[in-house]
């Protein structure tokens, strides 16, 4: 099936052995909260979504869905309707999944089908631009594109994954009917073409960020590297993690602010950024 969601009984959907469905009951929302807490280990006051909020969002017609394998929840996603200019979009606030089930990709294709059924053409979400696996998943596996850099977007965060770092995010925009997105949801990851004259605006050396040459400012294509494992760096070398945060904010953030477009994520290691002609 290559990740394509197909209808199932009682309003459910099935994809690659998973059952996906919208959630309605308090018990289901409690399962989602426990799943998320097991992934992020929230502080008592730091949960990004509560059982009560999921109940309200679902009742108001927003997106709250879970992925199940053998009646066990292995992934979930919570989103709400918003606007981008005059256009309605679905903003995917939080998605979490246990590794090894393919639930993240399945939930996104389910989310995409939900949005298209309601006449929406875009889904947006934020993610930490320093996390390589998320960048690869969002850009290569799904075909989403970062379109805005958001410094310290959530303020101070206290969960185990983000604690000790600033909460910079990029806004990813998923244009649901774009040709490269249609290919991605068929299971054909997007692989950007890197021109021979591409310049490294930021690269990695011995675990630290290194800025590119002065003439990178005039390059048509700029490669912006991110660390191999920023979550491990936060625990073992917090100074290095902080250096990466500042470097990516200044290089990638400035490029996006000046009108450049991210067109892909190359070799699971760096953003491919195209400057306007």
PDB file of N, CA and C in Angstrom, residues 1-6 15-16 102 104-114 116 121 123 125 137-145 174-190:
ATOM      1  N   UNK A   1       0.803  -1.223   0.000  1.00  0.00           N
ATOM      2  CA  UNK A   1       0.000   0.000   0.000  1.00  0.00           C
ATOM      3  C   UNK A   1       0.835   1.272   0.000  1.00  0.00           C
ATOM      4  N   UNK A   2       2.153   1.173   0.330  1.00  0.00           N
ATOM      5  CA  UNK A   2       3.075   2.316   0.277  1.00  0.00           C
ATOM      6  C   UNK A   2       2.570   3.512   1.069  1.00  0.00           C
ATOM      7  N   UNK A   3       1.940   3.254   2.232  1.00  0.00           N
ATOM      8  CA  UNK A   3       1.566   4.354   3.095  1.00  0.00           C
ATOM      9  C   UNK A   3       0.263   5.023   2.743  1.00  0.00           C
ATOM     10  N   UNK A   4      -0.492   4.517   1.783  1.00  0.00           N
ATOM     11  CA  UNK A   4      -1.749   5.149   1.406  1.00  0.00           C
ATOM     12  C   UNK A   4      -2.846   4.669   2.344  1.00  0.00           C
ATOM     13  N   UNK A   5      -3.574   5.591   2.939  1.00  0.00           N
ATOM     14  CA  UNK A   5      -4.642   5.245   3.872  1.00  0.00           C
ATOM     15  C   UNK A   5      -5.844   4.749   3.099  1.00  0.00           C
ATOM     16  N   UNK A   6      -6.426   3.644   3.554  1.00  0.00           N
ATOM     17  CA  UNK A   6      -7.625   3.106   2.913  1.00  0.00           C
ATOM     18  C   UNK A   6      -8.748   3.004   3.925  1.00  0.00           C
ATOM     19  N   UNK A  15      -3.694   1.075   7.567  1.00  0.00           N
ATOM     20  CA  UNK A  15      -2.505   1.298   6.760  1.00  0.00           C
ATOM     21  C   UNK A  15      -1.366   0.476   7.352  1.00  0.00           C
ATOM     22  N   UNK A  16      -0.833  -0.428   6.543  1.00  0.00           N
ATOM     23  CA  UNK A  16       0.337  -1.222   6.928  1.00  0.00           C
ATOM     24  C   UNK A  16       0.187  -1.873   8.304  1.00  0.00           C
ATOM     25  N   UNK A 102       5.932   2.534  12.208  1.00  0.00           N
ATOM     26  CA  UNK A 102       5.524   3.329  11.053  1.00  0.00           C
ATOM     27  C   UNK A 102       4.332   4.215  11.342  1.00  0.00           C
ATOM     28  N   UNK A 104       4.178   7.290  12.646  1.00  0.00           N
ATOM     29  CA  UNK A 104       4.301   8.696  12.309  1.00  0.00           C
ATOM     30  C   UNK A 104       3.866   8.983  10.884  1.00  0.00           C
ATOM     31  N   UNK A 105       4.359   8.189   9.935  1.00  0.00           N
ATOM     32  CA  UNK A 105       3.986   8.370   8.530  1.00  0.00           C
ATOM     33  C   UNK A 105       2.507   8.058   8.314  1.00  0.00           C
ATOM     34  N   UNK A 106       2.018   7.002   8.958  1.00  0.00           N
ATOM     35  CA  UNK A 106       0.613   6.636   8.817  1.00  0.00           C
ATOM     36  C   UNK A 106      -0.300   7.738   9.343  1.00  0.00           C
ATOM     37  N   UNK A 107       0.061   8.331  10.476  1.00  0.00           N
ATOM     38  CA  UNK A 107      -0.757   9.415  11.018  1.00  0.00           C
ATOM     39  C   UNK A 107      -0.761  10.622  10.095  1.00  0.00           C
ATOM     40  N   UNK A 108       0.379  10.933   9.492  1.00  0.00           N
ATOM     41  CA  UNK A 108       0.410  12.077   8.589  1.00  0.00           C
ATOM     42  C   UNK A 108      -0.450  11.834   7.343  1.00  0.00           C
ATOM     43  N   UNK A 109      -0.425  10.631   6.797  1.00  0.00           N
ATOM     44  CA  UNK A 109      -1.282  10.379   5.631  1.00  0.00           C
ATOM     45  C   UNK A 109      -2.752  10.397   6.028  1.00  0.00           C
ATOM     46  N   UNK A 110      -3.057   9.925   7.229  1.00  0.00           N
ATOM     47  CA  UNK A 110      -4.430  10.000   7.744  1.00  0.00           C
ATOM     48  C   UNK A 110      -4.845  11.455   7.932  1.00  0.00           C
ATOM     49  N   UNK A 111      -3.939  12.245   8.494  1.00  0.00           N
ATOM     50  CA  UNK A 111      -4.187  13.670   8.695  1.00  0.00           C
ATOM     51  C   UNK A 111      -4.407  14.379   7.357  1.00  0.00           C
ATOM     52  N   UNK A 112      -3.612  14.016   6.380  1.00  0.00           N
ATOM     53  CA  UNK A 112      -3.760  14.615   5.049  1.00  0.00           C
ATOM     54  C   UNK A 112      -5.125  14.293   4.459  1.00  0.00           C
ATOM     55  N   UNK A 113      -5.561  13.035   4.558  1.00  0.00           N
ATOM     56  CA  UNK A 113      -6.878  12.656   4.037  1.00  0.00           C
ATOM     57  C   UNK A 113      -7.980  13.423   4.755  1.00  0.00           C
ATOM     58  N   UNK A 114      -7.847  13.582   6.075  1.00  0.00           N
ATOM     59  CA  UNK A 114      -8.835  14.329   6.875  1.00  0.00           C
ATOM     60  C   UNK A 114      -8.923  15.770   6.378  1.00  0.00           C
ATOM     61  N   UNK A 116      -8.016  17.044   3.382  1.00  0.00           N
ATOM     62  CA  UNK A 116      -8.534  17.133   2.022  1.00  0.00           C
ATOM     63  C   UNK A 116     -10.053  16.938   1.997  1.00  0.00           C
ATOM     64  N   UNK A 121      -6.067  22.713   1.886  1.00  0.00           N
ATOM     65  CA  UNK A 121      -4.960  22.438   0.970  1.00  0.00           C
ATOM     66  C   UNK A 121      -3.599  22.451   1.639  1.00  0.00           C
ATOM     67  N   UNK A 123      -1.357  21.775   5.516  1.00  0.00           N
ATOM     68  CA  UNK A 123      -1.191  21.469   6.929  1.00  0.00           C
ATOM     69  C   UNK A 123       0.128  22.102   7.365  1.00  0.00           C
ATOM     70  N   UNK A 125       2.950  22.717  10.782  1.00  0.00           N
ATOM     71  CA  UNK A 125       3.376  22.339  12.131  1.00  0.00           C
ATOM     72  C   UNK A 125       4.745  22.938  12.378  1.00  0.00           C
ATOM     73  N   UNK A 137      12.454  13.365   8.073  1.00  0.00           N
ATOM     74  CA  UNK A 137      11.071  12.880   7.975  1.00  0.00           C
ATOM     75  C   UNK A 137      10.171  13.932   7.333  1.00  0.00           C
ATOM     76  N   UNK A 138      10.256  15.156   7.821  1.00  0.00           N
ATOM     77  CA  UNK A 138       9.357  16.206   7.340  1.00  0.00           C
ATOM     78  C   UNK A 138       9.621  16.597   5.895  1.00  0.00           C
ATOM     79  N   UNK A 139      10.906  16.703   5.513  1.00  0.00           N
ATOM     80  CA  UNK A 139      11.235  17.192   4.180  1.00  0.00           C
ATOM     81  C   UNK A 139      11.331  16.075   3.152  1.00  0.00           C
ATOM     82  N   UNK A 140      12.035  14.995   3.498  1.00  0.00           N
ATOM     83  CA  UNK A 140      12.241  13.926   2.525  1.00  0.00           C
ATOM     84  C   UNK A 140      11.060  12.971   2.474  1.00  0.00           C
ATOM     85  N   UNK A 141      10.602  12.490   3.630  1.00  0.00           N
ATOM     86  CA  UNK A 141       9.537  11.498   3.650  1.00  0.00           C
ATOM     87  C   UNK A 141       8.173  12.094   3.308  1.00  0.00           C
ATOM     88  N   UNK A 142       7.917  13.340   3.736  1.00  0.00           N
ATOM     89  CA  UNK A 142       6.594  13.937   3.535  1.00  0.00           C
ATOM     90  C   UNK A 142       6.560  14.996   2.447  1.00  0.00           C
ATOM     91  N   UNK A 143       7.675  15.672   2.213  1.00  0.00           N
ATOM     92  CA  UNK A 143       7.673  16.756   1.234  1.00  0.00           C
ATOM     93  C   UNK A 143       7.223  18.088   1.787  1.00  0.00           C
ATOM     94  N   UNK A 144       7.193  18.235   3.123  1.00  0.00           N
ATOM     95  CA  UNK A 144       6.895  19.535   3.724  1.00  0.00           C
ATOM     96  C   UNK A 144       8.101  20.459   3.549  1.00  0.00           C
ATOM     97  N   UNK A 145       7.877  21.757   3.727  1.00  0.00           N
ATOM     98  CA  UNK A 145       8.948  22.728   3.553  1.00  0.00           C
ATOM     99  C   UNK A 145       8.950  23.737   4.701  1.00  0.00           C
ATOM    100  N   UNK A 174       2.994  21.961   4.615  1.00  0.00           N
ATOM    101  CA  UNK A 174       2.768  20.767   3.788  1.00  0.00           C
ATOM    102  C   UNK A 174       1.672  21.103   2.785  1.00  0.00           C
ATOM    103  N   UNK A 175       2.064  21.313   1.543  1.00  0.00           N
ATOM    104  CA  UNK A 175       1.106  21.652   0.482  1.00  0.00           C
ATOM    105  C   UNK A 175       0.599  20.331  -0.105  1.00  0.00           C
ATOM    106  N   UNK A 176      -0.626  19.989   0.241  1.00  0.00           N
ATOM    107  CA  UNK A 176      -1.102  18.607   0.166  1.00  0.00           C
ATOM    108  C   UNK A 176      -1.228  18.049  -1.242  1.00  0.00           C
ATOM    109  N   UNK A 177      -1.333  18.901  -2.237  1.00  0.00           N
ATOM    110  CA  UNK A 177      -1.500  18.407  -3.605  1.00  0.00           C
ATOM    111  C   UNK A 177      -0.321  18.752  -4.507  1.00  0.00           C
ATOM    112  N   UNK A 178       0.768  19.253  -3.941  1.00  0.00           N
ATOM    113  CA  UNK A 178       1.959  19.546  -4.744  1.00  0.00           C
ATOM    114  C   UNK A 178       2.515  18.243  -5.316  1.00  0.00           C
ATOM    115  N   UNK A 179       3.061  18.264  -6.526  1.00  0.00           N
ATOM    116  CA  UNK A 179       3.559  17.018  -7.140  1.00  0.00           C
ATOM    117  C   UNK A 179       4.555  16.261  -6.280  1.00  0.00           C
ATOM    118  N   UNK A 180       5.495  16.958  -5.640  1.00  0.00           N
ATOM    119  CA  UNK A 180       6.487  16.241  -4.837  1.00  0.00           C
ATOM    120  C   UNK A 180       5.866  15.652  -3.576  1.00  0.00           C
ATOM    121  N   UNK A 181       4.775  16.247  -3.089  1.00  0.00           N
ATOM    122  CA  UNK A 181       4.067  15.683  -1.935  1.00  0.00           C
ATOM    123  C   UNK A 181       3.291  14.437  -2.351  1.00  0.00           C
ATOM    124  N   UNK A 182       2.641  14.493  -3.505  1.00  0.00           N
ATOM    125  CA  UNK A 182       1.936  13.309  -4.008  1.00  0.00           C
ATOM    126  C   UNK A 182       2.895  12.138  -4.168  1.00  0.00           C
ATOM    127  N   UNK A 183       4.103  12.419  -4.657  1.00  0.00           N
ATOM    128  CA  UNK A 183       5.095  11.349  -4.791  1.00  0.00           C
ATOM    129  C   UNK A 183       5.520  10.839  -3.417  1.00  0.00           C
ATOM    130  N   UNK A 184       5.698  11.743  -2.460  1.00  0.00           N
ATOM    131  CA  UNK A 184       6.149  11.341  -1.134  1.00  0.00           C
ATOM    132  C   UNK A 184       5.137  10.432  -0.448  1.00  0.00           C
ATOM    133  N   UNK A 185       3.850  10.755  -0.540  1.00  0.00           N
ATOM    134  CA  UNK A 185       2.854   9.918   0.132  1.00  0.00           C
ATOM    135  C   UNK A 185       2.672   8.582  -0.582  1.00  0.00           C
ATOM    136  N   UNK A 186       3.160   8.482  -1.817  1.00  0.00           N
ATOM    137  CA  UNK A 186       3.195   7.172  -2.499  1.00  0.00           C
ATOM    138  C   UNK A 186       4.408   6.348  -2.066  1.00  0.00           C
ATOM    139  N   UNK A 187       5.246   6.915  -1.214  1.00  0.00           N
ATOM    140  CA  UNK A 187       6.427   6.198  -0.758  1.00  0.00           C
ATOM    141  C   UNK A 187       7.671   6.513  -1.550  1.00  0.00           C
ATOM    142  N   UNK A 188       7.700   7.661  -2.253  1.00  0.00           N
ATOM    143  CA  UNK A 188       8.854   8.070  -3.050  1.00  0.00           C
ATOM    144  C   UNK A 188       9.475   9.311  -2.411  1.00  0.00           C
ATOM    145  N   UNK A 189      10.432   9.140  -1.502  1.00  0.00           N
ATOM    146  CA  UNK A 189      11.016  10.284  -0.799  1.00  0.00           C
ATOM    147  C   UNK A 189      11.606  11.319  -1.754  1.00  0.00           C
ATOM    148  N   UNK A 190      11.537  12.575  -1.337  1.00  0.00           N
ATOM    149  CA  UNK A 190      12.068  13.664  -2.151  1.00  0.00           C
ATOM    150  C   UNK A 190      13.577  13.763  -1.971  1.00  0.00           C
TER     151      UNK A 190
END
